[in-house]
mmCIF file of C-alpha atoms and ligand atoms in Angstrom:
data_model
loop_
_atom_site.group_PDB
_atom_site.id
_atom_site.type_symbol
_atom_site.label_atom_id
_atom_site.label_comp_id
_atom_site.label_asym_id
_atom_site.label_seq_id
_atom_site.Cartn_x
_atom_site.Cartn_y
_atom_site.Cartn_z
ATOM 1 C CA UNK H 281 0.000 0.000 0.000
ATOM 2 C CA UNK H 282 1.193 3.480 -0.829
ATOM 3 C CA UNK H 283 1.379 5.315 2.498
ATOM 4 C CA UNK H 284 1.145 8.670 0.709
ATOM 5 C CA UNK H 285 -2.481 7.814 0.158
ATOM 6 C CA UNK H 286 -3.011 8.824 3.793
ATOM 7 C CA UNK H 287 -2.760 12.412 2.693
ATOM 8 C CA UNK H 288 -3.689 15.146 5.109
ATOM 9 C CA UNK H 289 -6.678 17.253 4.168
ATOM 10 C CA UNK H 290 -10.094 17.899 5.497
ATOM 11 C CA UNK H 291 -11.159 14.560 6.951
ATOM 12 C CA UNK H 292 -14.790 15.597 7.467
ATOM 13 C CA UNK H 293 -15.083 16.583 3.801
ATOM 14 C CA UNK H 294 -13.523 13.289 2.690
ATOM 15 C CA UNK H 295 -16.095 11.338 4.731
ATOM 16 C CA UNK H 296 -18.949 13.395 3.290
ATOM 17 C CA UNK H 297 -17.679 12.992 -0.284
ATOM 18 C CA UNK H 298 -17.133 9.257 0.136
ATOM 19 C CA UNK H 299 -20.749 8.713 1.231
ATOM 20 C CA UNK H 300 -22.122 11.091 -1.386
ATOM 21 C CA UNK H 301 -21.054 8.556 -4.004
ATOM 22 C CA UNK H 302 -22.701 5.672 -2.143
ATOM 23 C CA UNK H 303 -26.242 6.991 -1.861
ATOM 24 C CA UNK H 304 -27.792 4.978 -4.699
ATOM 25 C CA UNK H 305 -26.658 1.546 -3.480
ATOM 26 C CA UNK H 306 -26.258 2.164 0.252
ATOM 27 C CA UNK H 307 -29.593 0.781 1.394
ATOM 28 C CA UNK H 308 -28.840 -2.737 0.104
ATOM 29 C CA UNK H 309 -26.251 -3.286 2.816
ATOM 30 C CA UNK H 310 -29.070 -3.878 5.291
ATOM 31 C CA UNK H 311 -30.432 -6.895 3.413
ATOM 32 C CA UNK H 312 -27.886 -9.690 3.854
ATOM 33 C CA UNK H 313 -29.738 -12.892 4.571
ATOM 34 C CA UNK H 314 -27.820 -13.184 7.839
ATOM 35 C CA UNK H 315 -29.929 -14.033 10.884
ATOM 36 C CA UNK H 316 -27.369 -12.717 13.428
ATOM 37 C CA UNK H 317 -27.251 -9.404 11.621
ATOM 38 C CA UNK H 318 -31.065 -9.288 11.512
ATOM 39 C CA UNK H 319 -31.227 -10.040 15.255
ATOM 40 C CA UNK H 320 -28.903 -7.137 15.912
ATOM 41 C CA UNK H 321 -31.019 -4.812 13.783
ATOM 42 C CA UNK H 322 -34.084 -5.920 15.728
ATOM 43 C CA UNK H 323 -32.393 -5.152 19.066
ATOM 44 C CA UNK H 324 -31.127 -1.780 17.826
ATOM 45 C CA UNK H 325 -34.476 -0.740 16.381
ATOM 46 C CA UNK H 326 -36.323 -1.758 19.556
ATOM 47 C CA UNK H 327 -33.946 0.278 21.682
ATOM 48 C CA UNK H 328 -34.425 3.302 19.414
ATOM 49 C CA UNK H 329 -38.195 2.908 19.314
ATOM 50 C CA UNK H 330 -38.486 2.562 23.093
ATOM 51 C CA UNK H 331 -36.156 5.476 23.760
ATOM 52 C CA UNK H 332 -37.888 7.911 21.428
ATOM 53 C CA UNK H 333 -41.535 6.963 21.890
ATOM 54 C CA UNK H 334 -43.675 10.115 21.706
ATOM 55 C CA UNK H 335 -40.678 12.463 21.280
ATOM 56 C CA UNK H 336 -39.627 15.005 18.661
ATOM 57 C CA UNK H 337 -36.408 13.520 17.388
ATOM 58 C CA UNK H 338 -33.444 14.947 15.524
ATOM 59 C CA UNK H 339 -31.487 12.352 13.542
ATOM 60 C CA UNK H 340 -27.918 13.088 12.499
ATOM 61 C CA UNK H 341 -26.438 11.486 9.356
ATOM 62 C CA UNK H 342 -29.604 9.590 8.414
ATOM 63 C CA UNK H 343 -28.243 8.144 5.166
ATOM 64 C CA UNK H 344 -31.051 6.403 3.292
ATOM 65 C CA UNK H 345 -33.297 6.555 6.353
ATOM 66 C CA UNK H 346 -33.072 2.935 7.413
ATOM 67 C CA UNK H 347 -33.256 3.827 11.129
ATOM 68 C CA UNK H 348 -35.523 6.821 10.545
ATOM 69 C CA UNK H 349 -38.268 4.458 9.470
ATOM 70 C CA UNK H 350 -38.118 2.463 12.731
ATOM 71 C CA UNK H 351 -37.990 5.536 14.944
ATOM 72 C CA UNK H 352 -40.892 7.173 13.101
ATOM 73 C CA UNK H 353 -43.142 4.288 14.162
ATOM 74 C CA UNK H 354 -43.102 5.404 17.802
ATOM 75 C CA UNK H 355 -41.789 9.002 17.802
ATOM 76 C CA UNK H 356 -44.071 11.994 17.526
ATOM 77 C CA UNK H 357 -41.865 13.426 14.776
ATOM 78 C CA UNK H 358 -38.430 12.894 13.220
ATOM 79 C CA UNK H 359 -36.265 15.438 11.441
ATOM 80 C CA UNK H 360 -33.767 13.316 9.523
ATOM 81 C CA UNK H 361 -30.634 15.211 8.490
ATOM 82 C CA UNK H 362 -27.570 14.374 6.450
ATOM 83 C CA UNK H 363 -24.843 16.449 4.840
ATOM 84 C CA UNK H 364 -25.420 14.764 1.483
ATOM 85 C CA UNK H 365 -28.447 15.743 -0.574
ATOM 86 C CA UNK H 366 -27.975 12.443 -2.466
ATOM 87 C CA UNK H 367 -28.675 10.528 0.775
ATOM 88 C CA UNK H 368 -31.595 12.786 1.705
ATOM 89 C CA UNK H 369 -33.082 12.245 -1.770
ATOM 90 C CA UNK H 370 -32.933 8.452 -1.332
ATOM 91 C CA UNK H 371 -34.418 8.639 2.164
ATOM 92 C CA UNK H 372 -37.110 11.071 1.014
ATOM 93 C CA UNK H 373 -38.174 8.752 -1.822
ATOM 94 C CA UNK H 374 -38.390 5.738 0.461
ATOM 95 C CA UNK H 375 -40.203 7.432 3.317
ATOM 96 C CA UNK H 376 -42.469 9.905 1.518
ATOM 97 C CA UNK H 377 -45.506 8.073 2.952
ATOM 98 C CA UNK H 378 -44.556 8.911 6.567
ATOM 99 C CA UNK H 379 -46.322 12.107 7.601
ATOM 100 C CA UNK H 380 -44.305 12.557 10.825
ATOM 101 C CA UNK H 381 -40.887 12.535 9.068
ATOM 102 C CA UNK H 382 -39.227 15.551 7.475
ATOM 103 C CA UNK H 383 -35.774 15.901 5.971
ATOM 104 C CA UNK H 384 -33.078 18.516 5.865
ATOM 105 C CA UNK H 385 -29.607 18.685 4.355
ATOM 106 C CA UNK H 386 -27.446 19.653 7.330
ATOM 107 C CA UNK H 387 -23.805 19.308 8.265
ATOM 108 C CA UNK H 388 -23.577 17.707 11.723
ATOM 109 C CA UNK H 389 -20.745 20.065 12.677
ATOM 110 C CA UNK H 390 -22.903 23.196 12.370
ATOM 111 C CA UNK H 391 -26.580 22.134 12.007
ATOM 112 C CA UNK H 392 -27.425 25.417 10.283
ATOM 113 C CA UNK H 393 -31.126 25.742 9.518
ATOM 114 C CA UNK H 394 -32.017 23.112 12.123
ATOM 115 C CA UNK H 395 -34.372 24.575 14.719
ATOM 116 C CA UNK H 396 -34.059 24.107 18.493
ATOM 117 C CA UNK H 397 -36.352 22.402 20.980
ATOM 118 C CA UNK H 398 -36.042 18.727 19.989
ATOM 119 C CA UNK H 399 -36.677 16.232 22.791
ATOM 120 C CA UNK H 400 -34.414 13.425 21.522
ATOM 121 C CA UNK H 401 -31.557 12.766 19.095
ATOM 122 C CA UNK H 402 -29.637 9.861 17.607
ATOM 123 C CA UNK H 403 -27.042 8.876 15.055
ATOM 124 C CA UNK H 404 -26.163 5.401 13.805
ATOM 125 C CA UNK H 405 -22.746 4.686 12.264
ATOM 126 C CA UNK H 406 -21.607 8.289 12.495
ATOM 127 C CA UNK H 407 -19.568 8.498 15.720
ATOM 128 C CA UNK H 408 -16.681 6.596 14.047
ATOM 129 C CA UNK H 409 -16.336 9.451 11.556
ATOM 130 C CA UNK H 410 -16.144 12.292 14.103
ATOM 131 C CA UNK H 411 -12.589 13.603 14.538
ATOM 132 C CA UNK H 412 -11.560 13.114 18.170
ATOM 133 C CA UNK H 413 -10.557 16.761 18.399
ATOM 134 C CA UNK H 414 -14.044 17.846 17.287
ATOM 135 C CA UNK H 415 -16.109 15.607 19.568
ATOM 136 C CA UNK H 416 -16.751 18.396 22.101
ATOM 137 C CA UNK H 417 -17.841 20.901 19.436
ATOM 138 C CA UNK H 418 -20.040 18.332 17.743
ATOM 139 C CA UNK H 419 -21.803 17.496 21.016
ATOM 140 C CA UNK H 420 -22.203 21.144 22.030
ATOM 141 C CA UNK H 421 -23.892 21.944 18.707
ATOM 142 C CA UNK H 422 -26.130 18.883 18.905
ATOM 143 C CA UNK H 423 -27.104 19.517 22.525
ATOM 144 C CA UNK H 424 -27.883 23.129 21.637
ATOM 145 C CA UNK H 425 -30.771 21.794 19.539
ATOM 146 C CA UNK H 426 -32.216 19.699 22.405
ATOM 147 C CA UNK H 427 -34.176 20.477 25.537
ATOM 148 C CA UNK H 428 -32.457 19.548 28.835
ATOM 149 C CA UNK H 429 -33.126 15.941 29.839
ATOM 150 C CA UNK H 430 -33.513 14.767 26.232
ATOM 151 C CA UNK H 431 -32.381 11.205 25.494
ATOM 152 C CA UNK H 432 -29.548 10.812 22.990
ATOM 153 C CA UNK H 433 -28.386 7.530 21.427
ATOM 154 C CA UNK H 434 -25.269 6.799 19.394
ATOM 155 C CA UNK H 435 -24.721 3.379 17.841
ATOM 156 C CA UNK H 436 -21.527 2.468 16.051
ATOM 157 C CA UNK H 437 -19.040 -0.316 15.330
ATOM 158 C CA UNK H 438 -16.655 -1.898 17.835
ATOM 159 C CA UNK H 439 -13.992 -2.562 15.208
ATOM 160 C CA UNK H 440 -13.501 -1.819 11.560
ATOM 161 C CA UNK H 441 -13.151 -4.979 9.495
ATOM 162 C CA UNK H 442 -10.095 -3.968 7.502
ATOM 163 C CA UNK H 443 -7.791 -2.785 10.268
ATOM 164 C CA UNK H 444 -4.812 -3.360 7.968
ATOM 165 C CA UNK H 445 -5.618 -0.140 6.178
ATOM 166 C CA UNK H 446 -5.445 1.862 9.371
ATOM 167 C CA UNK H 447 -3.000 4.502 10.458
ATOM 168 C CA UNK H 448 -3.362 6.857 13.388
ATOM 169 C CA UNK H 449 -2.990 10.623 13.156
ATOM 170 C CA UNK H 450 -1.579 12.993 15.788
ATOM 171 C CA UNK H 451 -4.975 13.326 17.502
ATOM 172 C CA UNK H 452 -5.367 9.559 17.835
ATOM 173 C CA UNK H 453 -7.869 9.279 14.976
ATOM 174 C CA UNK H 454 -7.777 6.075 12.961
ATOM 175 C CA UNK H 455 -7.520 6.657 9.248
ATOM 176 C CA UNK H 456 -8.754 4.097 6.749
ATOM 177 C CA UNK H 457 -8.378 3.934 3.003
ATOM 178 C CA UNK H 458 -11.453 3.464 0.887
ATOM 179 C CA UNK H 459 -11.948 3.337 -2.861
ATOM 180 C CA UNK H 460 -15.196 4.266 -4.574
ATOM 181 C CA UNK H 461 -15.904 4.918 -8.254
ATOM 182 C CA UNK H 462 -12.195 4.892 -9.041
ATOM 183 C CA UNK H 463 -11.416 7.521 -6.398
ATOM 184 C CA UNK H 464 -9.322 7.019 -3.253
ATOM 185 C CA UNK H 465 -10.506 8.396 0.065
ATOM 186 C CA UNK H 466 -8.785 8.621 3.429
ATOM 187 C CA UNK H 467 -11.591 8.565 5.923
ATOM 188 C CA UNK H 468 -11.732 8.622 9.695
ATOM 189 C CA UNK H 469 -12.817 5.328 11.209
ATOM 190 C CA UNK H 470 -12.539 5.590 14.991
ATOM 191 C CA UNK H 471 -13.473 2.671 17.247
ATOM 192 C CA UNK H 472 -13.588 4.199 20.747
ATOM 193 C CA UNK H 473 -13.687 2.034 23.845
ATOM 194 C CA UNK H 474 -16.282 2.396 26.595
ATOM 195 C CA UNK H 475 -13.975 4.451 28.854
ATOM 196 C CA UNK H 476 -13.214 6.921 26.099
ATOM 197 C CA UNK H 477 -16.888 7.440 25.291
ATOM 198 C CA UNK H 478 -17.777 7.954 28.930
ATOM 199 C CA UNK H 479 -14.917 10.426 29.347
ATOM 200 C CA UNK H 480 -16.200 12.356 26.318
ATOM 201 C CA UNK H 481 -19.696 12.587 27.770
ATOM 202 C CA UNK H 482 -19.588 12.602 31.557
ATOM 203 C CA UNK H 483 -19.210 16.381 31.986
ATOM 204 C CA UNK H 484 -22.255 17.093 29.839
ATOM 205 C CA UNK H 485 -24.632 14.180 30.258
ATOM 206 C CA UNK H 486 -26.584 12.242 32.881
ATOM 207 C CA UNK H 487 -27.668 8.618 33.078
ATOM 208 C CA UNK H 488 -24.955 7.392 30.683
ATOM 209 C CA UNK H 489 -25.353 3.747 29.654
ATOM 210 C CA UNK H 490 -22.987 1.770 27.443
ATOM 211 C CA UNK H 491 -23.803 -1.636 25.966
ATOM 212 C CA UNK H 492 -22.816 -3.969 23.173
ATOM 213 C CA UNK H 493 -25.621 -5.633 21.262
ATOM 214 C CA UNK H 494 -25.326 -9.366 22.036
ATOM 215 C CA UNK H 495 -23.573 -11.402 19.349
ATOM 216 C CA UNK H 496 -22.812 -8.261 17.367
ATOM 217 C CA UNK H 497 -19.981 -5.853 16.715
ATOM 218 C CA UNK H 498 -22.052 -2.777 17.549
ATOM 219 C CA UNK H 499 -21.846 -0.628 20.659
ATOM 220 C CA UNK H 500 -24.490 1.754 21.900
ATOM 221 C CA UNK H 501 -24.252 4.686 24.245
ATOM 222 C CA UNK H 502 -27.326 6.434 25.551
ATOM 223 C CA UNK H 503 -27.664 9.352 27.948
ATOM 224 C CA UNK H 504 -29.741 12.397 28.834
ATOM 225 C CA UNK H 505 -28.654 15.942 28.084
ATOM 226 C CA UNK H 506 -27.903 18.202 31.016
ATOM 227 C CA UNK H 507 -29.211 21.785 31.267
ATOM 228 C CA UNK H 508 -26.833 24.272 29.652
ATOM 229 C CA UNK H 509 -24.614 21.543 28.121
HETATM 230 C C1 SAM G 643 -22.088 5.100 7.580
HETATM 231 S S1 SAM G 643 -23.306 6.168 6.896
HETATM 232 C C2 SAM G 643 -24.644 5.901 8.062
HETATM 233 C C3 SAM G 643 -25.988 6.267 7.502
HETATM 234 C C4 SAM G 643 -27.169 5.889 8.391
HETATM 235 N N1 SAM G 643 -27.098 6.532 9.678
HETATM 236 C C5 SAM G 643 -27.224 4.396 8.588
HETATM 237 O O1 SAM G 643 -26.841 3.929 9.683
HETATM 238 O O2 SAM G 643 -27.645 3.702 7.664
HETATM 239 C C6 SAM G 643 -22.674 7.752 7.376
HETATM 240 C C7 SAM G 643 -23.583 8.901 6.957
HETATM 241 O O3 SAM G 643 -22.993 10.104 7.453
HETATM 242 C C8 SAM G 643 -23.277 11.127 6.521
HETATM 243 N N2 SAM G 643 -22.336 12.218 6.804
HETATM 244 C C9 SAM G 643 -21.019 12.279 6.550
HETATM 245 N N3 SAM G 643 -20.503 13.435 6.984
HETATM 246 C C10 SAM G 643 -21.527 14.127 7.554
HETATM 247 C C11 SAM G 643 -21.635 15.391 8.186
HETATM 248 N N4 SAM G 643 -20.567 16.188 8.323
HETATM 249 N N5 SAM G 643 -22.831 15.780 8.644
HETATM 250 C C12 SAM G 643 -23.936 14.995 8.492
HETATM 251 N N6 SAM G 643 -23.892 13.794 7.879
HETATM 252 C C13 SAM G 643 -22.710 13.355 7.433
HETATM 253 C C14 SAM G 643 -23.085 10.437 5.187
HETATM 254 O O4 SAM G 643 -23.657 11.143 4.119
HETATM 255 C C15 SAM G 643 -23.737 9.097 5.450
HETATM 256 O O5 SAM G 643 -25.110 9.141 5.126
#
């Protein structure tokens, strides 16, 4: 492997660009004919549905809206956001029949044009892409959109499958090489441990709970926002 491929550059933009190209085929990854995987999806969707029942939920990085659809079954409303209009277009097409779901193109690191006052928030498979050095800013912006005491859930992967492509940058971020449509991308693929996640959250959250979905490679952290944080 050519190590120069781990070029520096804006990592957040590389992640966004990489997924922009995946929008059309992304949804298929959830249909694998794998009963363990399906069990995990069931456990994840139940947790999300129970957590957000009756709430007004802000979803970060919704992709094609796979999780949006589950949450919309029990939530009062869902605003599903993603930086890529290609993803929002796919999600919008799939979920146009759901009257309590709306969509907005929004960058998770600024959430411009997203109103305040939500009573819950979640993101699936996004935490791994947040630069370690931006975790605090990301959370402050997200929490600024939520009422105090709102539940928040993040679900992400324990390990990346192709660890051989990893390097670590000066902030401790793991970098992974990806190729899509003939283009090379260096994307962030962090796999934080429980202690790290709790350290990131404990000064701004209450009731923090960490778990790993049984038989799966997915972790979940849930908590409630604290007033003024
Ligand atoms: C691994 S996919 C997960 C999609 C969806 N949550 C799911 O689990 O199916 C990561 C998503 O993050 C979105 N994304 C990347 N950078 C973003 C950013 N800065 N703000 C908001 N969304 C972003 C991508 O467009 C992509 O839809």
